[in-house]
mmCIF file with all atom_site columns, C-alpha atoms in Angstrom:
data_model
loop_
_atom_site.group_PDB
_atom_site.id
_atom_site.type_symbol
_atom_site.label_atom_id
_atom_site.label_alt_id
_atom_site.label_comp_id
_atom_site.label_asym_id
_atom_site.label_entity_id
_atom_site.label_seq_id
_atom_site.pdbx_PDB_ins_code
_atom_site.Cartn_x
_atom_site.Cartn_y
_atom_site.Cartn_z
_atom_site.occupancy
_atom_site.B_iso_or_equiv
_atom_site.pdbx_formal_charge
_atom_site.auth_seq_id
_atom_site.auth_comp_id
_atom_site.auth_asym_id
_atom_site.auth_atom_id
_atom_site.pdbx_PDB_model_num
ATOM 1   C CA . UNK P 1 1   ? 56.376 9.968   1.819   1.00 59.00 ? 109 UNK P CA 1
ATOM 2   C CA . UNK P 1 2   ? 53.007 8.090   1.722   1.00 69.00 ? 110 UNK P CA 1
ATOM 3   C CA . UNK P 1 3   ? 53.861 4.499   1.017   1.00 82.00 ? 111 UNK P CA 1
ATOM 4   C CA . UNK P 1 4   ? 51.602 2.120   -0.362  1.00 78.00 ? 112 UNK P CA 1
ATOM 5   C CA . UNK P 1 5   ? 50.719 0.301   2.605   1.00 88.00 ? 113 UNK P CA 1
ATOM 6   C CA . UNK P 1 6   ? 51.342 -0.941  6.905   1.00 88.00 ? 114 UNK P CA 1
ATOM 7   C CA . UNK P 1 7   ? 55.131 -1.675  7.286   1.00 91.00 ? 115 UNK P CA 1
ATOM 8   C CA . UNK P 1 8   ? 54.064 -4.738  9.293   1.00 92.00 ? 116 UNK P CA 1
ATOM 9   C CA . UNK P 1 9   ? 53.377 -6.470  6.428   1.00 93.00 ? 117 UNK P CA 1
ATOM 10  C CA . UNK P 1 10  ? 56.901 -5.002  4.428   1.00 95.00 ? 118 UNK P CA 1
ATOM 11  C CA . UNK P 1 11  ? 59.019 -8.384  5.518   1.00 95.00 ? 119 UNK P CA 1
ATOM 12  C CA . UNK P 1 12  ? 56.009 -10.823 4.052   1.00 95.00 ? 120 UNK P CA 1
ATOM 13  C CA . UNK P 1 13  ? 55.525 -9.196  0.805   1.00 96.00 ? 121 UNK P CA 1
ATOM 14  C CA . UNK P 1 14  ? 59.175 -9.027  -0.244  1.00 96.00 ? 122 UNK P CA 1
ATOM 15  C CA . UNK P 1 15  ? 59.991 -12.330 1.035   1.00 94.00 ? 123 UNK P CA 1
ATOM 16  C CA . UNK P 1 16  ? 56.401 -13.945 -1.039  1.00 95.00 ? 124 UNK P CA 1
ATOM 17  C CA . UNK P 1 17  ? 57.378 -11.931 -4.147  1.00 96.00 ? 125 UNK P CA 1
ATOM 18  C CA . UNK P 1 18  ? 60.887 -13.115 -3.509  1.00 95.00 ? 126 UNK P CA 1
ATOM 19  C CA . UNK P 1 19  ? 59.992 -16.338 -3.887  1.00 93.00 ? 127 UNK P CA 1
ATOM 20  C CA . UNK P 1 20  ? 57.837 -15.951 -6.168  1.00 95.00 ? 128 UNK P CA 1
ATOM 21  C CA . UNK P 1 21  ? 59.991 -15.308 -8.886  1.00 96.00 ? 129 UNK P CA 1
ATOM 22  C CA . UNK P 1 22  ? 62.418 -17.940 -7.375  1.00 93.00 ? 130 UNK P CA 1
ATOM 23  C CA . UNK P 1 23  ? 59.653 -20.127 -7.898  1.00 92.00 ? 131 UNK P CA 1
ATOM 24  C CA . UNK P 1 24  ? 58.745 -18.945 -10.803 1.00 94.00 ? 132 UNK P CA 1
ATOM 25  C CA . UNK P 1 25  ? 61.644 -19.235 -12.438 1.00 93.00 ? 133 UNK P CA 1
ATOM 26  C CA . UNK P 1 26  ? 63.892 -22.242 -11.255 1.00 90.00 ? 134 UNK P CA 1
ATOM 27  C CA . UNK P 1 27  ? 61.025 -24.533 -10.582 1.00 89.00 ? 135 UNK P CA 1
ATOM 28  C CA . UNK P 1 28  ? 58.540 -23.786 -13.155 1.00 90.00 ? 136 UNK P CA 1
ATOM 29  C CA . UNK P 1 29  ? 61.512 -22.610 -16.062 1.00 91.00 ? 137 UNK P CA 1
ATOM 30  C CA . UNK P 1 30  ? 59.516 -19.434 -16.837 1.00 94.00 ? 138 UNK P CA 1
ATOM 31  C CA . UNK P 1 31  ? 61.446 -16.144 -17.412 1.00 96.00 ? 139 UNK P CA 1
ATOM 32  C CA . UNK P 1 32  ? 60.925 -13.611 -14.620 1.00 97.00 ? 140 UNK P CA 1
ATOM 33  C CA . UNK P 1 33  ? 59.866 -10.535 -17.179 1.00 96.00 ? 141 UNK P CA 1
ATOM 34  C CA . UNK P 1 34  ? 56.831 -13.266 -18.512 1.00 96.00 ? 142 UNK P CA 1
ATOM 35  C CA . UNK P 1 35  ? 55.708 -14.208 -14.831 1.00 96.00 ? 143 UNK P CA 1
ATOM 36  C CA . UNK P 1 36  ? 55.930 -10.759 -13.904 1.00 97.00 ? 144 UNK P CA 1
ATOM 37  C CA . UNK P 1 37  ? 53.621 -9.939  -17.382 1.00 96.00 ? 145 UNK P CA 1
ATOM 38  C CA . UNK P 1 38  ? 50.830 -12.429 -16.200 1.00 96.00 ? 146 UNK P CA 1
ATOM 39  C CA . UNK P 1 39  ? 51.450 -11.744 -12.653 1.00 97.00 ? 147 UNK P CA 1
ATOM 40  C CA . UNK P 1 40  ? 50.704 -7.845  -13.897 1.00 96.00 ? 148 UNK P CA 1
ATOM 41  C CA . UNK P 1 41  ? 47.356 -8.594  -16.043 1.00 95.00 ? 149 UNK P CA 1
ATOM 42  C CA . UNK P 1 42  ? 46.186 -10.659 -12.822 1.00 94.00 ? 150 UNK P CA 1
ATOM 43  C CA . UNK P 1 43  ? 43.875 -9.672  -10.411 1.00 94.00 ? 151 UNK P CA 1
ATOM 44  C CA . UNK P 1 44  ? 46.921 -10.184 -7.550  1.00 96.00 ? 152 UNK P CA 1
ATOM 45  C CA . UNK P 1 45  ? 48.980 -7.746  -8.674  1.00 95.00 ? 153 UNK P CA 1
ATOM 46  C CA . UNK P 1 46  ? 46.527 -4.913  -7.647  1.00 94.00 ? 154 UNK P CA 1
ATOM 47  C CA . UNK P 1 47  ? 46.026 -6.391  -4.430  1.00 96.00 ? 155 UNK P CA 1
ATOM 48  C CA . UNK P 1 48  ? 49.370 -6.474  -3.643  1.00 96.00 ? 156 UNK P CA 1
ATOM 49  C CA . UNK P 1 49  ? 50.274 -3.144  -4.807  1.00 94.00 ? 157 UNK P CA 1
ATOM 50  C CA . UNK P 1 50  ? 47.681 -2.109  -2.220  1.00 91.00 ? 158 UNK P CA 1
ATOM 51  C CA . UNK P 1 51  ? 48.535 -4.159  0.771   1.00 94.00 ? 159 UNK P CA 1
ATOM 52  C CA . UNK P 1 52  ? 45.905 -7.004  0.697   1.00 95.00 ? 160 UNK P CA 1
ATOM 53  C CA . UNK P 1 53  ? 46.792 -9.188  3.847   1.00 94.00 ? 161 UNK P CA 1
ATOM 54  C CA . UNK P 1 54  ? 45.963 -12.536 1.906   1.00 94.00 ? 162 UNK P CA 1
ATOM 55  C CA . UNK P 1 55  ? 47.792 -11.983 -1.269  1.00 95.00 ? 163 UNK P CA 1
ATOM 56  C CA . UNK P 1 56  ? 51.051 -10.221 0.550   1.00 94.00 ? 164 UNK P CA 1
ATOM 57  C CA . UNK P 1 57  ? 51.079 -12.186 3.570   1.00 92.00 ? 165 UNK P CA 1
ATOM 58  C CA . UNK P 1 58  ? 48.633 -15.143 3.768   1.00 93.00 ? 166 UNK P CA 1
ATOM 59  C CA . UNK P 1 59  ? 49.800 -16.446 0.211   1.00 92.00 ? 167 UNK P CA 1
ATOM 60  C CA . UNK P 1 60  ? 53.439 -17.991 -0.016  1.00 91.00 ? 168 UNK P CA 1
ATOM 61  C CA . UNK P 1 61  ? 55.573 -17.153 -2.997  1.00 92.00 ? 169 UNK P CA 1
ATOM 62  C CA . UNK P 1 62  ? 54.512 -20.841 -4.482  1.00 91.00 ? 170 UNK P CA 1
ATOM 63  C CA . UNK P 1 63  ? 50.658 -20.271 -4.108  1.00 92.00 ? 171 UNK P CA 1
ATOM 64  C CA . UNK P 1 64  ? 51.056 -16.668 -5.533  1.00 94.00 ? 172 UNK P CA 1
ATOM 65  C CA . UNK P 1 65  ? 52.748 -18.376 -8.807  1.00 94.00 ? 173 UNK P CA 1
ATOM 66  C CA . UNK P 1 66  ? 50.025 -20.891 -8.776  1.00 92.00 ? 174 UNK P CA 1
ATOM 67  C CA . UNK P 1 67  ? 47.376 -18.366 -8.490  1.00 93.00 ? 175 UNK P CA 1
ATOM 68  C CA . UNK P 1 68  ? 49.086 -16.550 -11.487 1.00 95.00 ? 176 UNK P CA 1
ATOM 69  C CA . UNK P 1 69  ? 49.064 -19.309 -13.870 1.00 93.00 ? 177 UNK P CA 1
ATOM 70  C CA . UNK P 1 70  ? 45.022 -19.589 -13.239 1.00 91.00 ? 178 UNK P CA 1
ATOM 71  C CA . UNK P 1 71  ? 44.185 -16.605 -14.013 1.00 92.00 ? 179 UNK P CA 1
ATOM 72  C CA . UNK P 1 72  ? 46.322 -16.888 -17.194 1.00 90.00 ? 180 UNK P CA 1
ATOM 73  C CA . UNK P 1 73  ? 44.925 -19.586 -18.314 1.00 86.00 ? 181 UNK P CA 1
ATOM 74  C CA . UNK P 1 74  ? 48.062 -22.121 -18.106 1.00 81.00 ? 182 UNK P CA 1
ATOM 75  C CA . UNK P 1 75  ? 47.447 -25.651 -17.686 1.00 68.00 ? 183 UNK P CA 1
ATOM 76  C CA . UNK P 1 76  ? 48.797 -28.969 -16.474 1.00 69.00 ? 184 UNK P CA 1
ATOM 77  C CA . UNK P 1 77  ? 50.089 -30.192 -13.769 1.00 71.00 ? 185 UNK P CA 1
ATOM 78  C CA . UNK P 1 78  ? 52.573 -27.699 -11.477 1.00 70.00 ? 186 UNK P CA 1
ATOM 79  C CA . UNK P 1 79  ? 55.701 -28.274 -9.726  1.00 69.00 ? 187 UNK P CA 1
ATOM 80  C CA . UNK P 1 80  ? 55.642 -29.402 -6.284  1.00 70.00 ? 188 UNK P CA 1
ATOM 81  C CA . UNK P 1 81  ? 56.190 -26.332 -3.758  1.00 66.00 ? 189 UNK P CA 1
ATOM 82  C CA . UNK P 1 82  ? 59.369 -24.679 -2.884  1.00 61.00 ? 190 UNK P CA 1
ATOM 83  C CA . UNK P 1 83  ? 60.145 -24.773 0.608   1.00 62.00 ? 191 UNK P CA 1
ATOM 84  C CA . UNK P 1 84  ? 63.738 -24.153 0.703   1.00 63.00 ? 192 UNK P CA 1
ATOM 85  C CA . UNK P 1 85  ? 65.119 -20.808 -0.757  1.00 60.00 ? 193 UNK P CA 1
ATOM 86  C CA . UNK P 1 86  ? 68.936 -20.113 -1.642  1.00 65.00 ? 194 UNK P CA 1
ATOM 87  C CA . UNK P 1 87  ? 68.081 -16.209 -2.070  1.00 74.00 ? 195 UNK P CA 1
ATOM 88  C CA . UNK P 1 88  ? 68.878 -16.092 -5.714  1.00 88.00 ? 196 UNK P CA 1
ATOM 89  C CA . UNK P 1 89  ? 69.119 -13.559 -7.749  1.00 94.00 ? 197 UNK P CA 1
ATOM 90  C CA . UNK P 1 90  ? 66.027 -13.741 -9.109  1.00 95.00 ? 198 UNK P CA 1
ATOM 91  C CA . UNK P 1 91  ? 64.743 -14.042 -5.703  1.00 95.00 ? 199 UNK P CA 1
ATOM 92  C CA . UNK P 1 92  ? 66.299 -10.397 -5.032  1.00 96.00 ? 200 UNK P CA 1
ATOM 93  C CA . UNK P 1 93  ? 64.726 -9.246  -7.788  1.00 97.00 ? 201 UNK P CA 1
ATOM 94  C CA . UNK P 1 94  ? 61.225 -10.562 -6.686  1.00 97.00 ? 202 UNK P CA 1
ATOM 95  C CA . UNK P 1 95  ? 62.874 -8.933  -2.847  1.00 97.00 ? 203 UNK P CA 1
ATOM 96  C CA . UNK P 1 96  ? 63.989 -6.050  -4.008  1.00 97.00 ? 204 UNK P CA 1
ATOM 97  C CA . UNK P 1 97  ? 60.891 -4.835  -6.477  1.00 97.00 ? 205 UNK P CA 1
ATOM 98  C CA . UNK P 1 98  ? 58.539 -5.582  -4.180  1.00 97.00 ? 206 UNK P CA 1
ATOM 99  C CA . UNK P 1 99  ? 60.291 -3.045  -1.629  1.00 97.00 ? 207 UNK P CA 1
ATOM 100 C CA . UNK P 1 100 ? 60.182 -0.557  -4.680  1.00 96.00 ? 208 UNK P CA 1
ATOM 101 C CA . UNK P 1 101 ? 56.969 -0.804  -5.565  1.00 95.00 ? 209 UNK P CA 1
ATOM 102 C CA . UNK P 1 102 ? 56.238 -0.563  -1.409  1.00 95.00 ? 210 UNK P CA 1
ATOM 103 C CA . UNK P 1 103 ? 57.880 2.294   -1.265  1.00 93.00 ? 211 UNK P CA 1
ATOM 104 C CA . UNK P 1 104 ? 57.341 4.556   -4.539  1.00 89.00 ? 212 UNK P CA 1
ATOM 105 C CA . UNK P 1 105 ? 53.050 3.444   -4.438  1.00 88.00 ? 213 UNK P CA 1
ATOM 106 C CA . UNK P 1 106 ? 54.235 3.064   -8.366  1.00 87.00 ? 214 UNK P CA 1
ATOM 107 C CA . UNK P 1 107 ? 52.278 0.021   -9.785  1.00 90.00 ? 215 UNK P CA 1
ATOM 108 C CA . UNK P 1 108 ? 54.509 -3.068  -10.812 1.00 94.00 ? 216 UNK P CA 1
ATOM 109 C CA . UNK P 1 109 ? 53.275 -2.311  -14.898 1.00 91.00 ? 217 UNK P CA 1
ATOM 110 C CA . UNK P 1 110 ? 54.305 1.569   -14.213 1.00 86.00 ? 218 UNK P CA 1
ATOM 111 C CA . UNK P 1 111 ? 57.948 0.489   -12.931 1.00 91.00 ? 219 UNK P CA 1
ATOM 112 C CA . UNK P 1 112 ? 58.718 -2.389  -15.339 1.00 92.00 ? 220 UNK P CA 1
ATOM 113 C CA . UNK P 1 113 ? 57.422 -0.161  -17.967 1.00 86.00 ? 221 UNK P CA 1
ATOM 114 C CA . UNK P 1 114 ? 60.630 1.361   -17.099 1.00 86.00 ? 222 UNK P CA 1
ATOM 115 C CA . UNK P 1 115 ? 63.066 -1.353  -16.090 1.00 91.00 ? 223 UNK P CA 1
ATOM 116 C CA . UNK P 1 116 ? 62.649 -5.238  -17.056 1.00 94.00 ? 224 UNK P CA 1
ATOM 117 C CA . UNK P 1 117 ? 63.485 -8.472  -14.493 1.00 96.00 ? 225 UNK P CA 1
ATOM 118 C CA . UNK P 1 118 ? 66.227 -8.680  -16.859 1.00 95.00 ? 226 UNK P CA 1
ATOM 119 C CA . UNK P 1 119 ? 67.652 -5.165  -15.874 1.00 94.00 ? 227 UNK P CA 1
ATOM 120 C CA . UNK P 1 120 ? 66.983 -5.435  -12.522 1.00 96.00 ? 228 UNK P CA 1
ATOM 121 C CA . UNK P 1 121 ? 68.750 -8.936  -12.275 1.00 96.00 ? 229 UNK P CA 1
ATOM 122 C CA . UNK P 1 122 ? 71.694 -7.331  -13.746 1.00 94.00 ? 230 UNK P CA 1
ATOM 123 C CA . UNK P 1 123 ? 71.799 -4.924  -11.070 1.00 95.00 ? 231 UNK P CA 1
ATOM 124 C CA . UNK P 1 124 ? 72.209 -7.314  -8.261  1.00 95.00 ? 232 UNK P CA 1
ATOM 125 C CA . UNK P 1 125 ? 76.209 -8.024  -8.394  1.00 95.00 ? 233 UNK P CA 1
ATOM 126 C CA . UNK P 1 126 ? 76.332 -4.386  -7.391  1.00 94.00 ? 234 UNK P CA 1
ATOM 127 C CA . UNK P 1 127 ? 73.345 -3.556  -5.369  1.00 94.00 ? 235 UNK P CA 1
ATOM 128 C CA . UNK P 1 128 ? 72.103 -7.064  -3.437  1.00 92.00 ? 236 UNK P CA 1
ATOM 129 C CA . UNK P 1 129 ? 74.252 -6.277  -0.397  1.00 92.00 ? 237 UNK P CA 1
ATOM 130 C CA . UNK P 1 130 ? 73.682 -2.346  -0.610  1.00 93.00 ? 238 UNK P CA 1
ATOM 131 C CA . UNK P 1 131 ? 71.246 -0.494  1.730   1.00 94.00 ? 239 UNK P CA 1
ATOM 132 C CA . UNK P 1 132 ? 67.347 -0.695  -0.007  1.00 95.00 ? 240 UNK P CA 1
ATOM 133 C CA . UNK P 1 133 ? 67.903 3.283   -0.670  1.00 93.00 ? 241 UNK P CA 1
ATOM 134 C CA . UNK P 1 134 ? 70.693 2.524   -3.656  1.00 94.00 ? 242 UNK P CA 1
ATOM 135 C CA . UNK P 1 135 ? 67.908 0.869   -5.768  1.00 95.00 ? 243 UNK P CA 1
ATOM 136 C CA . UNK P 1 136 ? 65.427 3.299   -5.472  1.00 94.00 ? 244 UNK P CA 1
ATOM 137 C CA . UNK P 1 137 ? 67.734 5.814   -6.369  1.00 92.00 ? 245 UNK P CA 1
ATOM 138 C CA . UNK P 1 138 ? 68.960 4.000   -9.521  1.00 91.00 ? 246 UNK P CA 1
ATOM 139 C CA . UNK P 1 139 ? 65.033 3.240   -10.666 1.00 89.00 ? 247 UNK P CA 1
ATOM 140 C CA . UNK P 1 140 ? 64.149 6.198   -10.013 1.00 87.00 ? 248 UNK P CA 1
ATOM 141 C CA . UNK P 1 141 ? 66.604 8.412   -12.203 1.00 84.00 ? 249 UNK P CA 1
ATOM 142 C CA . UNK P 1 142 ? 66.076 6.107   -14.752 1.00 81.00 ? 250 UNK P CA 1
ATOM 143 C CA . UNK P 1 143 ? 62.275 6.163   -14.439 1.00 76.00 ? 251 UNK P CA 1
ATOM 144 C CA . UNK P 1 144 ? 62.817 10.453  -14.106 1.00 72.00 ? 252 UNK P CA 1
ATOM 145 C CA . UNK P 1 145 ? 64.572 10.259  -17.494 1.00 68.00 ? 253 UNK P CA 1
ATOM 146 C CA . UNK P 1 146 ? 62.398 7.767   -19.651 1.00 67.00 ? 254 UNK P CA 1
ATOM 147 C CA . UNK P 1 147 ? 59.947 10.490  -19.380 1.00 67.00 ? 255 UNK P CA 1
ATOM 148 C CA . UNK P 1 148 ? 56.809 8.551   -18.565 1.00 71.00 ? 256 UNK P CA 1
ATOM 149 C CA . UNK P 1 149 ? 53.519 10.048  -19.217 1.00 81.00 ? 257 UNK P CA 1
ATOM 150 C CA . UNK P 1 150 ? 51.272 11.628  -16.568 1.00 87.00 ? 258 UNK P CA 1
ATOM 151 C CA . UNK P 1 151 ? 48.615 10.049  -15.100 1.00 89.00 ? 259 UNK P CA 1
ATOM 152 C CA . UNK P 1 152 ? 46.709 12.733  -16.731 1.00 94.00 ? 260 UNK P CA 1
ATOM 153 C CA . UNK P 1 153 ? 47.046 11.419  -20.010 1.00 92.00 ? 261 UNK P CA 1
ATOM 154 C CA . UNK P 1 154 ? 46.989 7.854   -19.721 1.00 89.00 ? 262 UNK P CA 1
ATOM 155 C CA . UNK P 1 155 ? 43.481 7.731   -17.611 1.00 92.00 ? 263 UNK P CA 1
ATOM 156 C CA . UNK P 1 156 ? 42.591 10.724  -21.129 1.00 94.00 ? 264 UNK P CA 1
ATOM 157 C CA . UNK P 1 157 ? 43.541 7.793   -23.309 1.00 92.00 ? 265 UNK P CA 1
ATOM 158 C CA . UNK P 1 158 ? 42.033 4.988   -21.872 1.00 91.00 ? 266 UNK P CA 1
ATOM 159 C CA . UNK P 1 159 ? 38.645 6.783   -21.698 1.00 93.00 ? 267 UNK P CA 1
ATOM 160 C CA . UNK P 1 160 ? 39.510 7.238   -25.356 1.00 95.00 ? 268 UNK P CA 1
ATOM 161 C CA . UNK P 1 161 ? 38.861 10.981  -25.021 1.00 95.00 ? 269 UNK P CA 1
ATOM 162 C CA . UNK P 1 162 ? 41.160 13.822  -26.974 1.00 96.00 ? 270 UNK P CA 1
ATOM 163 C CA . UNK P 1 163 ? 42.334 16.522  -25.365 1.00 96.00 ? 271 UNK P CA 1
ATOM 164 C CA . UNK P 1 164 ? 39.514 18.684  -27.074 1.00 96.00 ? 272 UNK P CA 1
ATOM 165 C CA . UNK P 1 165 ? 36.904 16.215  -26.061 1.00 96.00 ? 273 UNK P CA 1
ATOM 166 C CA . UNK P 1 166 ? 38.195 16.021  -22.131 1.00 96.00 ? 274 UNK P CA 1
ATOM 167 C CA . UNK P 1 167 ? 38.320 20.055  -22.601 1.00 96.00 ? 275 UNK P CA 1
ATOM 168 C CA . UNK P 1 168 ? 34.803 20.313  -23.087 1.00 96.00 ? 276 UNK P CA 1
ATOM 169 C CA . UNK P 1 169 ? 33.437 17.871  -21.232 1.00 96.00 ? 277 UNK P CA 1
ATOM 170 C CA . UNK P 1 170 ? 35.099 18.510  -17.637 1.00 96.00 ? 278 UNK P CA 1
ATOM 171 C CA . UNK P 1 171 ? 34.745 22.451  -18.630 1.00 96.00 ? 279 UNK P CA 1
ATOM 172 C CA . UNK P 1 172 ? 38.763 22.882  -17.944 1.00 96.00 ? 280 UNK P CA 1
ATOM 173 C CA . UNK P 1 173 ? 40.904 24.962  -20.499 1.00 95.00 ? 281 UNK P CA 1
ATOM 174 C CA . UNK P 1 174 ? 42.036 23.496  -22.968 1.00 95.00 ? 282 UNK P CA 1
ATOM 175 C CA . UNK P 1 175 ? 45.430 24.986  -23.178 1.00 94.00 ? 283 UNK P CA 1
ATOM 176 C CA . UNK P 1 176 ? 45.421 24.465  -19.008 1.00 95.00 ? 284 UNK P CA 1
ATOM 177 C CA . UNK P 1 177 ? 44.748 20.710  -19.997 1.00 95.00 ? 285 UNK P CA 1
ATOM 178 C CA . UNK P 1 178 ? 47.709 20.822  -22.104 1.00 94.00 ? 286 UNK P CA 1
ATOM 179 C CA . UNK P 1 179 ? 50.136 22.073  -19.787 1.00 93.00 ? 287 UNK P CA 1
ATOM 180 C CA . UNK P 1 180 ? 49.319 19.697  -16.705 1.00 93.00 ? 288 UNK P CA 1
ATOM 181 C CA . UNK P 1 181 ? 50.079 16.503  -19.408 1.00 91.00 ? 289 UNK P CA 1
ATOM 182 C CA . UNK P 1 182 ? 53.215 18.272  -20.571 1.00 87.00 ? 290 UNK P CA 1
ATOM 183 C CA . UNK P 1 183 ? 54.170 19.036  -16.966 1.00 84.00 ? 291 UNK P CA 1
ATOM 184 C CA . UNK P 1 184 ? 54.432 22.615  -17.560 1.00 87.00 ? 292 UNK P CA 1
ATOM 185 C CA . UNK P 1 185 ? 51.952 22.600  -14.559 1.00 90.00 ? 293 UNK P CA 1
ATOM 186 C CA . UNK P 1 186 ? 52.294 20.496  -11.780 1.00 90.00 ? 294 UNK P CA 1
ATOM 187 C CA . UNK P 1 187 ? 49.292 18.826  -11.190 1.00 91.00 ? 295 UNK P CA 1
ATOM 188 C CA . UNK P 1 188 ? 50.075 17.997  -7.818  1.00 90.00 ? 296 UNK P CA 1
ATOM 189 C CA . UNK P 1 189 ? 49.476 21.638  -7.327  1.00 92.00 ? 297 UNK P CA 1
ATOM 190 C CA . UNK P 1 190 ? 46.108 21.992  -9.389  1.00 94.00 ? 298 UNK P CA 1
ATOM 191 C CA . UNK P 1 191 ? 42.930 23.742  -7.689  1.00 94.00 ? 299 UNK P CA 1
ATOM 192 C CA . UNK P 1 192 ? 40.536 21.133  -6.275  1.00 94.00 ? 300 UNK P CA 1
ATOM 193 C CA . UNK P 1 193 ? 37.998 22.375  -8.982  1.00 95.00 ? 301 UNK P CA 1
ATOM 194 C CA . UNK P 1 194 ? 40.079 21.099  -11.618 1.00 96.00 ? 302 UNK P CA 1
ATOM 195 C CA . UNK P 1 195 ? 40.814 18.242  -9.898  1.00 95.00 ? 303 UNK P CA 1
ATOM 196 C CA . UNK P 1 196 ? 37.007 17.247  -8.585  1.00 96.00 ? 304 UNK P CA 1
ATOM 197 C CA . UNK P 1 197 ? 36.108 18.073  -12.446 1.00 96.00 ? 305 UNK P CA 1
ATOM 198 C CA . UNK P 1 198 ? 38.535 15.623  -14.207 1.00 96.00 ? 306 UNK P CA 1
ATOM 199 C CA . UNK P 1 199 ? 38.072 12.616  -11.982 1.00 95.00 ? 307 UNK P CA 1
ATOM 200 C CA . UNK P 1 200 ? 34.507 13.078  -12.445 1.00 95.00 ? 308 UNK P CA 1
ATOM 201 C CA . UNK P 1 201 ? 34.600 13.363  -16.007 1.00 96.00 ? 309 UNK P CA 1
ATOM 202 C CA . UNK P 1 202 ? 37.274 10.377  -16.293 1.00 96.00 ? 310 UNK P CA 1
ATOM 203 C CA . UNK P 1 203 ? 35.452 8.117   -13.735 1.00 95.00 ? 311 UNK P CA 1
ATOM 204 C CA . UNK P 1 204 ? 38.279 8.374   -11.413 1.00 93.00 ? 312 UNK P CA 1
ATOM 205 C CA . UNK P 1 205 ? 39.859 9.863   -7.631  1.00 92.00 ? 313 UNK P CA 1
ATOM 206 C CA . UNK P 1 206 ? 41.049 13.201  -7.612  1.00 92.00 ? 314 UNK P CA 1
ATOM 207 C CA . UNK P 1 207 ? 44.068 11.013  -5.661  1.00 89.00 ? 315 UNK P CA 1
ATOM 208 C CA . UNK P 1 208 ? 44.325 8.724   -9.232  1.00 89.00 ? 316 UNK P CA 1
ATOM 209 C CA . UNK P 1 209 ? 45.632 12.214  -11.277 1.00 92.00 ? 317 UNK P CA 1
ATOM 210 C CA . UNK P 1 210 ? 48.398 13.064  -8.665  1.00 88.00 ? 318 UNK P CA 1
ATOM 211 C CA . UNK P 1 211 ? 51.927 12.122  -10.211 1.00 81.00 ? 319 UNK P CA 1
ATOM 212 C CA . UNK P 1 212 ? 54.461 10.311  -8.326  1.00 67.00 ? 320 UNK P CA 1
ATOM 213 C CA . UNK P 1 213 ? 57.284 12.246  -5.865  1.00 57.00 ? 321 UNK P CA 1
ATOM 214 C CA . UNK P 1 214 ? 60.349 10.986  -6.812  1.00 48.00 ? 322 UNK P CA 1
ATOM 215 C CA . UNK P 1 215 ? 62.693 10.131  -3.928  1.00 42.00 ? 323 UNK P CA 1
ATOM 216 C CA . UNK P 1 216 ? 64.437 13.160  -2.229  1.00 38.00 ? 324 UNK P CA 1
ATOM 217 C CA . UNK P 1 217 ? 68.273 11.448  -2.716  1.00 36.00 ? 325 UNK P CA 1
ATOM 218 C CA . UNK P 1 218 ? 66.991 11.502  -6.782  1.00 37.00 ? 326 UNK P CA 1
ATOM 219 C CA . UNK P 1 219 ? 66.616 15.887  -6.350  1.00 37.00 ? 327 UNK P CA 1
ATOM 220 C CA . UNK P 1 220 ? 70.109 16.247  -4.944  1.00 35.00 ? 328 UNK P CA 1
#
């Protein structure tokens, strides 16, 4: 599995989203799920999802909080930093997602989509002292049966095109459209024609319409 970015920089981004949340939550007395909804609309989130060395590894967990709150607009003045961390719950949730979202290449909106802060703090009397395998395998059944919808269809949506209208414009079938958002077809396996002629037509990488592998322990 391809994961979203250099291992060397694993141990920094769990322990900065970590405490991050910590932060986030016991110092500034925000809930996690509405730090994690800014921290999502930011521009930081994307750079972390794809490895940027000063947001997962040259920001602490206090400056990526104070970043956050920016770029949402909230004023007045902030808490003095964090430097000592108790590891939390909340910091294993920060911990823990960020090794999720590491290892899956899922975005942070894709996978809370699917499971809240909330959830995943509720996980942690059973999981924080488990291998990081145990979560994945719990997100991702639960991600495998909320049925999310393919990449296919949400890039279709936000370019605010119909089925019909993508049909005709990229020049693939439209009943062959159909089938690749219903998963009837993987698209994972579609012909590199298809593929070169939807990103084109949807302003996107062929790589942007390939769906997720789920975990191998999720298959058995």
């Amino acid at each position: 599995m391809t994961h979203a970015y250099d291992t060397e920089y694993l141990d920094d981004a769990m322990r900065n989203l970590g405490e991050a949340v910590d932060y986030a939550v016991n110092v500034c007395r925000l809930k996690a799920d509405d730090f994690m909804g800014m921290f999502i609309v930011s521009s930081l989130a994307v750079q972390f999802e794809k490895g940027v060395p000063r947001v997962i590894s040259g920001l602490s967990g206090t400056e990526l909080v104070w970043e956050t709150l920016q770029q949402s607009g909230v004023g007045g003045k902030l808490p003095e930093p964090q430097i000592d961390y108790a590891y939390s719950p909340v910091y294993w949730c920060g911990w823990i997602l960020a090794y999720y979202q590491w290892y899956t290449g899922r975005s942070f909106k894709d996978i809370l989509s699917c499971i809240s802060m909330e959830e995943i703090e509720r996980l942690y009397p059973a999981l924080h002292e488990s291998p990081e395998d145990k979560f994945i395998d719990v997100v991702n059944r639960r991600i495998s049966g909320r049925k999310l919808p393919t990449k296919l269809q949400t890039l279709r949506k936000t370019a605010g095109y119909s089925q019909r209208e993508l049909s005709e414009r990229s020049g693939v079938n439209l009943r062959t459209l159909q089938q690749y958002e219903s998963r009837a077809k993987d698209m994972n396996k579609a012909a590199g024609r298809i593929l070169s002629a939807l990103a084109r037509t949807l302003g996107c990488s062929m790589e942007d319409l390939l769906e997720y592998e789920m975990d191998e322990t999720e298959e058995e």
